[in-house]
mmCIF file of C-alpha atoms in Angstrom:
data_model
loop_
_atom_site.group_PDB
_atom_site.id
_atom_site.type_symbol
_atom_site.label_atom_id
_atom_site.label_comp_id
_atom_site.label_asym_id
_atom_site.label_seq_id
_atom_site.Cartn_x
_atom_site.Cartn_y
_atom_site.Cartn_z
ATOM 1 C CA UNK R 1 0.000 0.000 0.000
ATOM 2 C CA UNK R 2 1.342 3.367 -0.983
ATOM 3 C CA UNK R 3 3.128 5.393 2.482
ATOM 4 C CA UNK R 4 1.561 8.711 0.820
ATOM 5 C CA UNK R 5 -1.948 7.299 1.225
ATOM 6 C CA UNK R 6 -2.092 5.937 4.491
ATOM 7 C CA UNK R 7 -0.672 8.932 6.019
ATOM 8 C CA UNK R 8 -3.237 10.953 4.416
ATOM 9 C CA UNK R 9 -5.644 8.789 5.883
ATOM 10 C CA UNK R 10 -4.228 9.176 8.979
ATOM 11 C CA UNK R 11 -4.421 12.960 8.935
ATOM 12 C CA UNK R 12 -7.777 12.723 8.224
ATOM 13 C CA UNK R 13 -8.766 10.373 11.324
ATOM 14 C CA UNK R 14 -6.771 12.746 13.154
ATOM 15 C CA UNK R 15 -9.150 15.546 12.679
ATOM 16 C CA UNK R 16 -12.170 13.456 13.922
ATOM 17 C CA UNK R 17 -13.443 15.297 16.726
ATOM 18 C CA UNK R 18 -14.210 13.351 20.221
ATOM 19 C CA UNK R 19 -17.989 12.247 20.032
ATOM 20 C CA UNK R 20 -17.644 11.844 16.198
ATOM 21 C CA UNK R 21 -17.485 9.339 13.946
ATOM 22 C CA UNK R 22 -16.692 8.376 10.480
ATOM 23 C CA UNK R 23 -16.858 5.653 7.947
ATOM 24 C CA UNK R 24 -13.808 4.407 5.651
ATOM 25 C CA UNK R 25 -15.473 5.354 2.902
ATOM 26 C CA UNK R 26 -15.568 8.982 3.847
ATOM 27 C CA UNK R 27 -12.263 8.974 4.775
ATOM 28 C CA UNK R 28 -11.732 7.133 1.079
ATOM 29 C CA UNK R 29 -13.162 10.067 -0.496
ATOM 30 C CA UNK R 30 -12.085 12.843 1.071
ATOM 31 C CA UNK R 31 -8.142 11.387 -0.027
ATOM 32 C CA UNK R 32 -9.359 11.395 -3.204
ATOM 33 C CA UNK R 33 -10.073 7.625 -3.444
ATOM 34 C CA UNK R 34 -13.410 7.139 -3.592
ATOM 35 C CA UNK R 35 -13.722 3.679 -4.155
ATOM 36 C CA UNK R 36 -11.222 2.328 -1.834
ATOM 37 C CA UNK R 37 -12.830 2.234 1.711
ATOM 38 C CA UNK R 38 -11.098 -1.475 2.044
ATOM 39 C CA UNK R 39 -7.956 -0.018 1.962
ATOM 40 C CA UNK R 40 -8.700 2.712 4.532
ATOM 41 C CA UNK R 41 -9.624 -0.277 6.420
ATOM 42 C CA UNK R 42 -6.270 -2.022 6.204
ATOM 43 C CA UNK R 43 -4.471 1.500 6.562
ATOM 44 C CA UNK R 44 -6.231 1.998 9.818
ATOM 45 C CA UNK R 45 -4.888 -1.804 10.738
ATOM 46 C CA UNK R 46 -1.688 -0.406 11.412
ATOM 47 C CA UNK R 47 -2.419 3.095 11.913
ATOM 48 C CA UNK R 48 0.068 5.245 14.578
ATOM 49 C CA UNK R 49 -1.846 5.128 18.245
ATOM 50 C CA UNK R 50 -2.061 9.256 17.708
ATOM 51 C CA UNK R 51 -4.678 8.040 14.810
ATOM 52 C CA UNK R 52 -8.431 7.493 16.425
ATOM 53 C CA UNK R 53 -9.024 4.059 14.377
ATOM 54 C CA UNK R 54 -11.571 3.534 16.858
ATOM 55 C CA UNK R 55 -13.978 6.802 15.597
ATOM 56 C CA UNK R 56 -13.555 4.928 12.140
ATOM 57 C CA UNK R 57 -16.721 2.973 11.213
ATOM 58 C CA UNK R 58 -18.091 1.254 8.618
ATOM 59 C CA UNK R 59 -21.071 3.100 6.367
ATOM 60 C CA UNK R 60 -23.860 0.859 7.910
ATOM 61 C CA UNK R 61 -22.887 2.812 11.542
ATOM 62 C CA UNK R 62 -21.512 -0.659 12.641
ATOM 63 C CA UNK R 63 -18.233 -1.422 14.505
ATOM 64 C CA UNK R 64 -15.757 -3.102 12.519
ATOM 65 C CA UNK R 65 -13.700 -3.867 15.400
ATOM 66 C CA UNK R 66 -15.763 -4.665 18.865
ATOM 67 C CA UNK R 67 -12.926 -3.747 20.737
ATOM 68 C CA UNK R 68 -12.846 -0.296 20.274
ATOM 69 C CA UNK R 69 -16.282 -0.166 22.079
ATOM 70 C CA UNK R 70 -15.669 0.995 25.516
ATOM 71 C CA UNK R 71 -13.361 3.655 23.454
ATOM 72 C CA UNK R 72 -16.192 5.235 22.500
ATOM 73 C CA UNK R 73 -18.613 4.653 25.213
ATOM 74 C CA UNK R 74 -15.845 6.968 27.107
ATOM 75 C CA UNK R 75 -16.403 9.681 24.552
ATOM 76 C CA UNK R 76 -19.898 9.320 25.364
ATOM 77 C CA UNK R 77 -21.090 7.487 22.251
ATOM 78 C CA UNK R 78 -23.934 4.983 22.754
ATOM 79 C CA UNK R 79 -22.888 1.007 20.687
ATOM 80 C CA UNK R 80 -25.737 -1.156 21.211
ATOM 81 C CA UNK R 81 -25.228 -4.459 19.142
ATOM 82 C CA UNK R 82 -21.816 -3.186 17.829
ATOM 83 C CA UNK R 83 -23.902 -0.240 16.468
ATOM 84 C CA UNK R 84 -23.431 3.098 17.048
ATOM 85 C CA UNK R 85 -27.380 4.659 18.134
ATOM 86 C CA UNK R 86 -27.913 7.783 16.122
ATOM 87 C CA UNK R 87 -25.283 7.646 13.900
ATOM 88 C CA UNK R 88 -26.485 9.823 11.076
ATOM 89 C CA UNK R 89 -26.642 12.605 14.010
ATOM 90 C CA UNK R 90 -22.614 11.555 15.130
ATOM 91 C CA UNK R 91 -21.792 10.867 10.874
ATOM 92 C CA UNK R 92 -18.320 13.582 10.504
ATOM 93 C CA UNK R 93 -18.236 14.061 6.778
ATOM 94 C CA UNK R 94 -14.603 15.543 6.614
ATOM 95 C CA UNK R 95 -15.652 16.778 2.940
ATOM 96 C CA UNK R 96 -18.340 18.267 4.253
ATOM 97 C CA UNK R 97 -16.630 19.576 7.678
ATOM 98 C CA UNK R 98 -12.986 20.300 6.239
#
């Protein structure tokens, strides 16, 4: 995978603010990469710990990794089911927010 995109995704996931989330294929799109939300995902597999992987979600408002739930119960984000309740209120759109 190229270094220059995963960093940029990392940026991006940087800016998430607490409370927030966003999906991979956000973060896809707003690197210019629209159609490669996978690879965000696999990015974000080895991501820096300064990089919020755990505000990163998949498009259906699931968790993609159950472990980051109690991250963001602390942030004061309600996961029932691995799903985040009222996501489309929580959704960060960095192309729409940057």
């Amino acid at each position: 995978m190229d270094e220059i995109f995963k960093q940029q995704v990392y940026e991006v996931a940087r800016l998430i603010p607490k409370g927030r989330v966003s999906t991979y294929g956000a973060i896809a799109k707003a690197v210019g990469y629209p159609n490669h939300s996978r690879h965000v995902g696999k990015a974000m597999g080895g991501c820096p710990k300064d990089v919020p992987a755990h505000r990163v979600i998949s498009s259906s408002g699931v968790l993609s990794v159950p472990e980051f739930q109690p991250k963001l119960e602390k942030e004061g984000i309600v996961v029932e089911n691995l799903r985040i309740k009222k996501f489309k209120k929580l959704f960060w759109d960095p192309l729409a927010e940057l």
